[in-house]
PDB file of C-alpha atoms and ligand atoms in Angstrom:
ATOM      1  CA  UNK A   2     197.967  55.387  69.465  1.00 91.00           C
ATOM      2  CA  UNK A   3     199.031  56.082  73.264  1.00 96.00           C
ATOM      3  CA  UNK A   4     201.376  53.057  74.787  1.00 96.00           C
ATOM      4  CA  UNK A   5     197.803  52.392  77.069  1.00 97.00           C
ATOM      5  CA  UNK A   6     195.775  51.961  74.161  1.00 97.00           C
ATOM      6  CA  UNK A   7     198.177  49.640  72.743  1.00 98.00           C
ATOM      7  CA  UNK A   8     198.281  47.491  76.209  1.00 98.00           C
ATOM      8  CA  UNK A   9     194.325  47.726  75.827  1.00 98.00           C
ATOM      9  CA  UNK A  10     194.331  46.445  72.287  1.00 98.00           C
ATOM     10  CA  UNK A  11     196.619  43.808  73.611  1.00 98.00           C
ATOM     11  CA  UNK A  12     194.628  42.789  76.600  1.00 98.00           C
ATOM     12  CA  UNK A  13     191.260  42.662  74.711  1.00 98.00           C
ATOM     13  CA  UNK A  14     193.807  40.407  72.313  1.00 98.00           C
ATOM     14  CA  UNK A  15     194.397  37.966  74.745  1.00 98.00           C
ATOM     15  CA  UNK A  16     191.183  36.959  75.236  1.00 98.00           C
ATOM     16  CA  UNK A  17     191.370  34.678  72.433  1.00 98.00           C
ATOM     17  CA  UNK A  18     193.170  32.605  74.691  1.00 98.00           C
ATOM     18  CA  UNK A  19     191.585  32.285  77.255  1.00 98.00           C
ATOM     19  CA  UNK A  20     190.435  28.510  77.702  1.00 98.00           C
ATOM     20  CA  UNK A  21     186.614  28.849  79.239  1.00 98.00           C
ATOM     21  CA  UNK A  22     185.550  26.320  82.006  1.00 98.00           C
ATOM     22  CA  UNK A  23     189.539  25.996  82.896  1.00 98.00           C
ATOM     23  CA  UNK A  24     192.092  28.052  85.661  1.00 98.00           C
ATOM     24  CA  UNK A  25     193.376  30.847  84.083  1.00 98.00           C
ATOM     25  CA  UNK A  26     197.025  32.826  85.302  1.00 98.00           C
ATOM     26  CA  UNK A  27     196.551  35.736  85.513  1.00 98.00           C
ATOM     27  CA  UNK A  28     200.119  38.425  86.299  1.00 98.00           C
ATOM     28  CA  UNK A  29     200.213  41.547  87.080  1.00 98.00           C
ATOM     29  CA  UNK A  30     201.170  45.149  86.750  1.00 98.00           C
ATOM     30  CA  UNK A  31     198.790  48.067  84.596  1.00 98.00           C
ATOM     31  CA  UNK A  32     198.695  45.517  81.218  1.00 98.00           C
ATOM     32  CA  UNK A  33     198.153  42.391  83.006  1.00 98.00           C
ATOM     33  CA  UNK A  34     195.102  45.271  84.763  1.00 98.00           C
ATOM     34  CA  UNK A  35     193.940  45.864  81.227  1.00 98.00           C
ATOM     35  CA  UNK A  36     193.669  42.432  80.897  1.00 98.00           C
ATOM     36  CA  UNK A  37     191.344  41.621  84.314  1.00 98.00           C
ATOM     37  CA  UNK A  38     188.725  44.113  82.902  1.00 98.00           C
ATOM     38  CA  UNK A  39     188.733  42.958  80.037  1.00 98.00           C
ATOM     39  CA  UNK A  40     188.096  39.562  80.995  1.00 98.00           C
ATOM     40  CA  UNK A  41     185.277  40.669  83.188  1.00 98.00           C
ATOM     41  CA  UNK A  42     183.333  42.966  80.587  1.00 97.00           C
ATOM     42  CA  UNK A  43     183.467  39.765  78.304  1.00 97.00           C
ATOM     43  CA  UNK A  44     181.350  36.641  78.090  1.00 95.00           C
ATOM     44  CA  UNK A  45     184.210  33.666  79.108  1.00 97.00           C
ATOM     45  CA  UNK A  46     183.381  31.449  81.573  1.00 97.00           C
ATOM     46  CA  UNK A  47     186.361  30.420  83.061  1.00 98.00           C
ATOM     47  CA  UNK A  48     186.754  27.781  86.398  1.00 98.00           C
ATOM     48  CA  UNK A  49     188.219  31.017  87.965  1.00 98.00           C
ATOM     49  CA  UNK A  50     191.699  32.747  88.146  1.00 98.00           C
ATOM     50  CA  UNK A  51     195.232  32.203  89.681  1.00 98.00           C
ATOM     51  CA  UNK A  52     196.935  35.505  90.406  1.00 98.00           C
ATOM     52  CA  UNK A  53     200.785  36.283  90.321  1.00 98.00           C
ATOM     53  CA  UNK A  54     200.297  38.898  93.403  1.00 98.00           C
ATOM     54  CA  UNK A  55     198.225  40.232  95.927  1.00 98.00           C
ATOM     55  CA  UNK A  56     197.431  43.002  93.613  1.00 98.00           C
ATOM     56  CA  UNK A  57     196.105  40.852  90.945  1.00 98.00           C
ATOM     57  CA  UNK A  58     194.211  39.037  93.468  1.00 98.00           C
ATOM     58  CA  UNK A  59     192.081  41.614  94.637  1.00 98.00           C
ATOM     59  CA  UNK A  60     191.539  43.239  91.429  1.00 98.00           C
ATOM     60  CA  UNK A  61     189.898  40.144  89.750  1.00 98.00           C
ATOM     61  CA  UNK A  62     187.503  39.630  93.275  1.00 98.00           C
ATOM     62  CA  UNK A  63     186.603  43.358  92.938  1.00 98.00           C
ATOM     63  CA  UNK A  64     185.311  42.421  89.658  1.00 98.00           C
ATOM     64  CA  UNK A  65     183.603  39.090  90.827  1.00 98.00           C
ATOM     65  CA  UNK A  66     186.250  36.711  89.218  1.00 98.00           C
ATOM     66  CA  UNK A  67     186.918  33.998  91.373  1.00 98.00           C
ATOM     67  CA  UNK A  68     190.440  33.404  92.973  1.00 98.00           C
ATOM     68  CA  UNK A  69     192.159  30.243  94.160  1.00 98.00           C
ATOM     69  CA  UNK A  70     195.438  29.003  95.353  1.00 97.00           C
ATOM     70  CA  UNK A  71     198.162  27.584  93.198  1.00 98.00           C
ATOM     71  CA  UNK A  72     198.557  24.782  95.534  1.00 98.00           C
ATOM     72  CA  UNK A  73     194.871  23.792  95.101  1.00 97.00           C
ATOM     73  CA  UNK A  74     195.529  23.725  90.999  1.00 97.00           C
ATOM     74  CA  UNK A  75     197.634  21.336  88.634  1.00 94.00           C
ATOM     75  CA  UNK A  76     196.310  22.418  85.623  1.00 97.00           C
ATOM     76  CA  UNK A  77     196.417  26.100  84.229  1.00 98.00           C
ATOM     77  CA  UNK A  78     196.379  25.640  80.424  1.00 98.00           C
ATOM     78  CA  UNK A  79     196.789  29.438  80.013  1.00 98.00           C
ATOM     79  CA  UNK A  80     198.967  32.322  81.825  1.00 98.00           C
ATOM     80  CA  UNK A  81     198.483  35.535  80.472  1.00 98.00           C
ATOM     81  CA  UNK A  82     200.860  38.534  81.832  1.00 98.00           C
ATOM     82  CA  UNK A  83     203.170  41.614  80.849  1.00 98.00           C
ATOM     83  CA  UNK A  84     207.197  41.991  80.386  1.00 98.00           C
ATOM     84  CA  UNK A  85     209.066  44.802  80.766  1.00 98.00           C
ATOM     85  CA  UNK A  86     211.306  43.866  78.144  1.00 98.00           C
ATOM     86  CA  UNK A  87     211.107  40.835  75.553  1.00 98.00           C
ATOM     87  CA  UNK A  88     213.087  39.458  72.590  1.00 98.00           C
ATOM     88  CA  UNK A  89     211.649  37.958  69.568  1.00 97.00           C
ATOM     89  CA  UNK A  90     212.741  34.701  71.152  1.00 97.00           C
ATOM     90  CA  UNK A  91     210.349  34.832  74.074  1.00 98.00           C
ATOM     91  CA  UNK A  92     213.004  35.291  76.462  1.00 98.00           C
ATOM     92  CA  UNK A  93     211.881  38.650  79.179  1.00 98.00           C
ATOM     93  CA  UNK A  94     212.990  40.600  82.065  1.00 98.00           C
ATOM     94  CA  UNK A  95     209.846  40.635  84.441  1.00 98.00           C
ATOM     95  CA  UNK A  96     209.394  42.113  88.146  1.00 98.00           C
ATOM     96  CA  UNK A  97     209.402  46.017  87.273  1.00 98.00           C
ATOM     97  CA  UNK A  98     206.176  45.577  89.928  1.00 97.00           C
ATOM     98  CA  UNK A  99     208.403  43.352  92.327  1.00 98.00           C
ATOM     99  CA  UNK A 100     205.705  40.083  91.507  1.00 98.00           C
ATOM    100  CA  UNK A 101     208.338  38.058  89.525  1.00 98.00           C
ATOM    101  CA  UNK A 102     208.445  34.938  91.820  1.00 98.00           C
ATOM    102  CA  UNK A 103     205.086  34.238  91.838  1.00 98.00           C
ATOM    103  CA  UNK A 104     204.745  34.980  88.387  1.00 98.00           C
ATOM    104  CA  UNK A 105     207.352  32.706  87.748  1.00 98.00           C
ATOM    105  CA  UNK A 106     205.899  29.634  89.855  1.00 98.00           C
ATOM    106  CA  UNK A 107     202.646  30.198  87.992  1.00 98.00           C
ATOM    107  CA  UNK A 108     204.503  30.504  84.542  1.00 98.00           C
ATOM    108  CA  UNK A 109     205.983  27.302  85.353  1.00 98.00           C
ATOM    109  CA  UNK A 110     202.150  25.490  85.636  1.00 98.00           C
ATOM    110  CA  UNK A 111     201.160  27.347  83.202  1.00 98.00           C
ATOM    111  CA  UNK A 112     201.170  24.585  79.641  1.00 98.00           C
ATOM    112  CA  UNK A 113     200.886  28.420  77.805  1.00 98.00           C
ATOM    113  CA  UNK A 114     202.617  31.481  78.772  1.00 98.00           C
ATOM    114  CA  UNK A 115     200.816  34.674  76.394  1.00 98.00           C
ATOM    115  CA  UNK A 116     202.934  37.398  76.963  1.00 98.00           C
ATOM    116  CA  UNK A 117     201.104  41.205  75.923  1.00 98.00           C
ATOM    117  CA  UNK A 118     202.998  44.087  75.466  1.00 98.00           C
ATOM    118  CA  UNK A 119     203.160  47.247  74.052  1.00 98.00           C
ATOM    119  CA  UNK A 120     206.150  48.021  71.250  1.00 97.00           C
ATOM    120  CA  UNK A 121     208.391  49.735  73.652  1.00 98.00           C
ATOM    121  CA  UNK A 122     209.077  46.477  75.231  1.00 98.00           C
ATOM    122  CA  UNK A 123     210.532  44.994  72.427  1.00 98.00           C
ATOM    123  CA  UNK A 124     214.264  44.654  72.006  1.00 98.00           C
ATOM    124  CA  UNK A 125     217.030  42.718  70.348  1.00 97.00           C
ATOM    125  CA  UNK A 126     219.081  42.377  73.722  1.00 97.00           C
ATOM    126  CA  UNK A 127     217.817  42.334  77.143  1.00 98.00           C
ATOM    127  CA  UNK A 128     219.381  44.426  79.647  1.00 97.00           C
ATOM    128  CA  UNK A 129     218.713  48.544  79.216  1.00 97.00           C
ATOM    129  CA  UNK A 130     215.465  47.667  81.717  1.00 98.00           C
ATOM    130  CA  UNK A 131     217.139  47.228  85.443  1.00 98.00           C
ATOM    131  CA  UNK A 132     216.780  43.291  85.519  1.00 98.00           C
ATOM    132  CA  UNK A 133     215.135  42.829  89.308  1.00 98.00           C
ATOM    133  CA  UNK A 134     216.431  40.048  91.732  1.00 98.00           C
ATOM    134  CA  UNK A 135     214.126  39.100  94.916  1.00 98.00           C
ATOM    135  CA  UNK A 136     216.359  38.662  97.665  1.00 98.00           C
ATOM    136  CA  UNK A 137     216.087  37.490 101.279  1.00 98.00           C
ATOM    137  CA  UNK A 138     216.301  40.572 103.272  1.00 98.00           C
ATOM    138  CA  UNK A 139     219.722  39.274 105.334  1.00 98.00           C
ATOM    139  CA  UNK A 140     221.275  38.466 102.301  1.00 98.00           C
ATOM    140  CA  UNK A 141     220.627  41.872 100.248  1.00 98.00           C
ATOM    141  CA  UNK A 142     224.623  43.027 100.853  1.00 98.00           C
ATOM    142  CA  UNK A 143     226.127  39.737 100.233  1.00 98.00           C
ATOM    143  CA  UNK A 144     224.027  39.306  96.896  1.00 98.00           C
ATOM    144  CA  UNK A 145     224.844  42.825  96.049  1.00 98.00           C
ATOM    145  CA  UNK A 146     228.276  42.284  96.229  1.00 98.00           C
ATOM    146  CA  UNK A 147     227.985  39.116  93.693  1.00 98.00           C
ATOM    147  CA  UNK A 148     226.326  40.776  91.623  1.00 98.00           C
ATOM    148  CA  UNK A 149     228.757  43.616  91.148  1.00 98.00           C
ATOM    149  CA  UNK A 150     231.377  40.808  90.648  1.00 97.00           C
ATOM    150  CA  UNK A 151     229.485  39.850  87.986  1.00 96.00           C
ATOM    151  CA  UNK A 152     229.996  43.136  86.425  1.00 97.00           C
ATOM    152  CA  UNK A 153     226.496  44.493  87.226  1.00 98.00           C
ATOM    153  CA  UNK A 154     225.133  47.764  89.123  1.00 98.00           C
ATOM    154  CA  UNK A 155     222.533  46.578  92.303  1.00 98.00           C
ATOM    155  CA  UNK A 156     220.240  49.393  93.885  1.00 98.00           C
ATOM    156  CA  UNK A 157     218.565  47.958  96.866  1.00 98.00           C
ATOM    157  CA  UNK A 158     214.484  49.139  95.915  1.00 98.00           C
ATOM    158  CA  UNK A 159     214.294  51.378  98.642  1.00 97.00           C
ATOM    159  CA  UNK A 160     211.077  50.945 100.976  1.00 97.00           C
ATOM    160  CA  UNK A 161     209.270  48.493  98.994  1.00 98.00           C
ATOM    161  CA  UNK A 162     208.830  44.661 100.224  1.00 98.00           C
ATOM    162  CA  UNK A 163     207.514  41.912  97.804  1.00 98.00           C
ATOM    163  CA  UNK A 164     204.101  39.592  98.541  1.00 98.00           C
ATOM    164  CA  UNK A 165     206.589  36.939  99.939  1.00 98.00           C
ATOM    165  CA  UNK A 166     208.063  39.633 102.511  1.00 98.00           C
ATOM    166  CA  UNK A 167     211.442  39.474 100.686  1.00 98.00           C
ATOM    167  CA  UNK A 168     213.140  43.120  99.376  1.00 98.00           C
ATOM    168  CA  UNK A 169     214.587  43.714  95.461  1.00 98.00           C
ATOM    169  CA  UNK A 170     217.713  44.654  93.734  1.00 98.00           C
ATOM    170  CA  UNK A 171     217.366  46.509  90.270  1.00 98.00           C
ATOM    171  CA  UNK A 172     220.524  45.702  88.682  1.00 98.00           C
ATOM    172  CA  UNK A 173     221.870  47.910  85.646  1.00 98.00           C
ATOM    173  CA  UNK A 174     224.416  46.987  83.367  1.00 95.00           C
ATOM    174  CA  UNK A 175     224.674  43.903  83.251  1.00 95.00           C
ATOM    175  CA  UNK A 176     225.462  42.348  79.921  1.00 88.00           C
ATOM    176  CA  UNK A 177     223.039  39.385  79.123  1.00 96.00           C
ATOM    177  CA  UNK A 178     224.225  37.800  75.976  1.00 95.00           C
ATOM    178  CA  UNK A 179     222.850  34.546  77.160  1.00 97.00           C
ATOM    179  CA  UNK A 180     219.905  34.894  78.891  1.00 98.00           C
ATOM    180  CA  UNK A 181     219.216  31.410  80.034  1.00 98.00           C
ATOM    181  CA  UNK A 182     223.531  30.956  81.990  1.00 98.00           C
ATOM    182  CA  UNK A 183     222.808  34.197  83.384  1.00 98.00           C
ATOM    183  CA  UNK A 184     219.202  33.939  84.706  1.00 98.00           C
ATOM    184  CA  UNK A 185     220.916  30.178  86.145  1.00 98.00           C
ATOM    185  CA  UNK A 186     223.689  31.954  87.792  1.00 98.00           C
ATOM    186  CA  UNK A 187     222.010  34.133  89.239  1.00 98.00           C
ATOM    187  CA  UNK A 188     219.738  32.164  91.000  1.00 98.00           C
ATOM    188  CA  UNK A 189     222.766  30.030  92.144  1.00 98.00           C
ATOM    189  CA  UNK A 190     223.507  32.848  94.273  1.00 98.00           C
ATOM    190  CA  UNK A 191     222.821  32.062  98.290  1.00 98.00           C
ATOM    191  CA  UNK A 192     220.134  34.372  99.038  1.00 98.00           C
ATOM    192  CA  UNK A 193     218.245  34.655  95.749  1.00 98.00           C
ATOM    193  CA  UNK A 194     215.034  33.829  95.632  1.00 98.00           C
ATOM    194  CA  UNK A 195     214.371  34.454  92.157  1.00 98.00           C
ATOM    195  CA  UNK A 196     215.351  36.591  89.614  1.00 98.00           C
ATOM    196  CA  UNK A 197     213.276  38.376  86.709  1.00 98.00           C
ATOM    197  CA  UNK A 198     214.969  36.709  83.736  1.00 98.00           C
ATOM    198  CA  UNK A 199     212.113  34.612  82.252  1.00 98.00           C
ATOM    199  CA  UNK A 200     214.707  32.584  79.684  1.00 98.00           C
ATOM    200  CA  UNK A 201     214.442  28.881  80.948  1.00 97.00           C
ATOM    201  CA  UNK A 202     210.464  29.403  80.696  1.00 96.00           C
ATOM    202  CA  UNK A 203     210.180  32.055  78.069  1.00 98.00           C
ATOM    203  CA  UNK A 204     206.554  33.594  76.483  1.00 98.00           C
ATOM    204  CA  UNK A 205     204.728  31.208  73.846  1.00 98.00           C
ATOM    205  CA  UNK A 206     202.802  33.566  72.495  1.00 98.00           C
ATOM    206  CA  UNK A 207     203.615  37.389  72.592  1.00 98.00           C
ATOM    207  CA  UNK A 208     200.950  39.894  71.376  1.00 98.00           C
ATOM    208  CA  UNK A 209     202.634  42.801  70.921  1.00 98.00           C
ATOM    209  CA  UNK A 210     200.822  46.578  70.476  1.00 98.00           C
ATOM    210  CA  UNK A 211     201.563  48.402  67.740  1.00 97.00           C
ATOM    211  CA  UNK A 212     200.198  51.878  66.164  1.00 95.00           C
ATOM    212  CA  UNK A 213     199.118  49.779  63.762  1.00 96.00           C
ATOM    213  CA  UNK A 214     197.303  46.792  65.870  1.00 97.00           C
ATOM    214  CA  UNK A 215     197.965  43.967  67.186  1.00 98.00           C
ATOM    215  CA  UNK A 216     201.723  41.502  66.181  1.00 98.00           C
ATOM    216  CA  UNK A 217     201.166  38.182  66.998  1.00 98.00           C
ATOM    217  CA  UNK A 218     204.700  36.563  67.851  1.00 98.00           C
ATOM    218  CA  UNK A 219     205.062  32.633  68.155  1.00 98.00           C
ATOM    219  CA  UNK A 220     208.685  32.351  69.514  1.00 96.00           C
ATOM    220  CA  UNK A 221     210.563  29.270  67.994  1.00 88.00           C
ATOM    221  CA  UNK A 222     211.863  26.376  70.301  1.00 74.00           C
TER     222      UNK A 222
HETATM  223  C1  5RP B 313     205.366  42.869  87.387  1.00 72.74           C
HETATM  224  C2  5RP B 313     205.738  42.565  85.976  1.00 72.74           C
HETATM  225  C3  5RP B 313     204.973  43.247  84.901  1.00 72.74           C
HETATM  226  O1  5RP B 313     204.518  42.299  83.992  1.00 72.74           O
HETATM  227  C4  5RP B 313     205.895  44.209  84.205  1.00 72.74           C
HETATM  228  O2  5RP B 313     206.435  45.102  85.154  1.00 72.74           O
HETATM  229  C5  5RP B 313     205.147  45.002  83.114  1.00 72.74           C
HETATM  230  O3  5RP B 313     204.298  45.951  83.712  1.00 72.74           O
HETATM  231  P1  5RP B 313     203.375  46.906  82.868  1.00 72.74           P
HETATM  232  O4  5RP B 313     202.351  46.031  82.195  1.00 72.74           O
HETATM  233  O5  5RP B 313     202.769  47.828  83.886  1.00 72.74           O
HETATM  234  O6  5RP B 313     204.214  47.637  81.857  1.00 72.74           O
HETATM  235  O7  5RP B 313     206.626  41.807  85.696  1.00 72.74           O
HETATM  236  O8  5RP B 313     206.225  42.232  88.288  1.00 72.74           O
END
């Protein structure tokens, strides 16, 4: 089985959760995109969708799903999106697509967070993915330089500016033994708006794709 047939399987997977008649959080990035069609070739009726990006947003209204604004919402029982890396723990590095902080503001509404993956996400210690940091644009250098203080390796995303008009550092080797005091620090830092540790608010459910179907993972708390 390809790594897109195991985000399908996933996606379709998800559905399960879905809570009809209710908002539904929807993320973003090509599994989260599995996950929009399959939600509009199904029956579910939901009260319509909140989306993590721009991207999102106009995929779901090209398929006649209708989109509102967080701030018009105080209830979104269910927030399905990707990771590009996850423990068994439900901790994840998000923002490979540069949509982490609103994925993380609607993560944070969100009473469920259903996190679908393929198997290559999985790992016993975050960090071999390049763990992404929004960052105000005047404050790129200065963050940089903490960041390399903390023993890490920043590369400015060249050309690319996020949904909140913000730019991204992709920092390698860092060690992140303790996901939850880094992903803190880090967005102590003057200049961070958010960074794509998802520890503090970690999946609840993660439906992970495998050759052989579908792993359903219930992190404990
Ligand atoms: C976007 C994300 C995505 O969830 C993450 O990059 C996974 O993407 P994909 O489903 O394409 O592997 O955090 O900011």
């Amino acid at each position: 089985m390809t790594q897109d047939e195991q985000k399908q399987l996933v996606a379709r997977e998800a559905l399960r959760y879905v809570v009809e008649d209710a908002w539904l959080g929807v993320g973003s990035g090509s599994t989260a995109n599995f996950f929009i069609d399959a939600l509009a070739n199904s029956r579910l009726r939901i009260k319509g969708a909140i989306a993590s990006s721009v991207n999102t947003a106009e995929r779901l209204k090209a398929h006649g799903i209708d989109v509102d604004e967080l701030n018009n919402v105080s209830d979104i029982p269910v927030y399905v999106d990707g990771a590009d890396e996850l423990t068994a723990s439900g901790a994840m590095i998000k923002g490979g697509g540069g949509a982490l902080t609103r994925e993380k503001i609607v993560a944070a509404v969100a009473r469920k967070f259903v996190c679908i993956v393929d198997q290559s996400k999985k790992v016993d210690t975050l960090g071999t993915f390049p763990l992404p940091i929004e960052v105000i644009p005047m404050a790129r250098s200065y963050v940089a330089r903490e960041v390399v203080r903390m023993g890490g390796y920043p590369e400015w995303r060249m050309g690319f500016t996020t949904d909140n008009g913000n730019v991204i550092l992709d920092v390698s080797d860092l060690r992140i033994d303790d996901p939850v005091a880094l992903e803190d620090r880090i967005n102590g830092i003057a200049g961070v708006v958010t960074v794509g540790l998802f520890a503090r608010r970690g999946a609840d459910v993660i439906l992970l794709g495998t050759p052989a179907g579908v792993e359903t993972i219930v992190p404990k708390r």
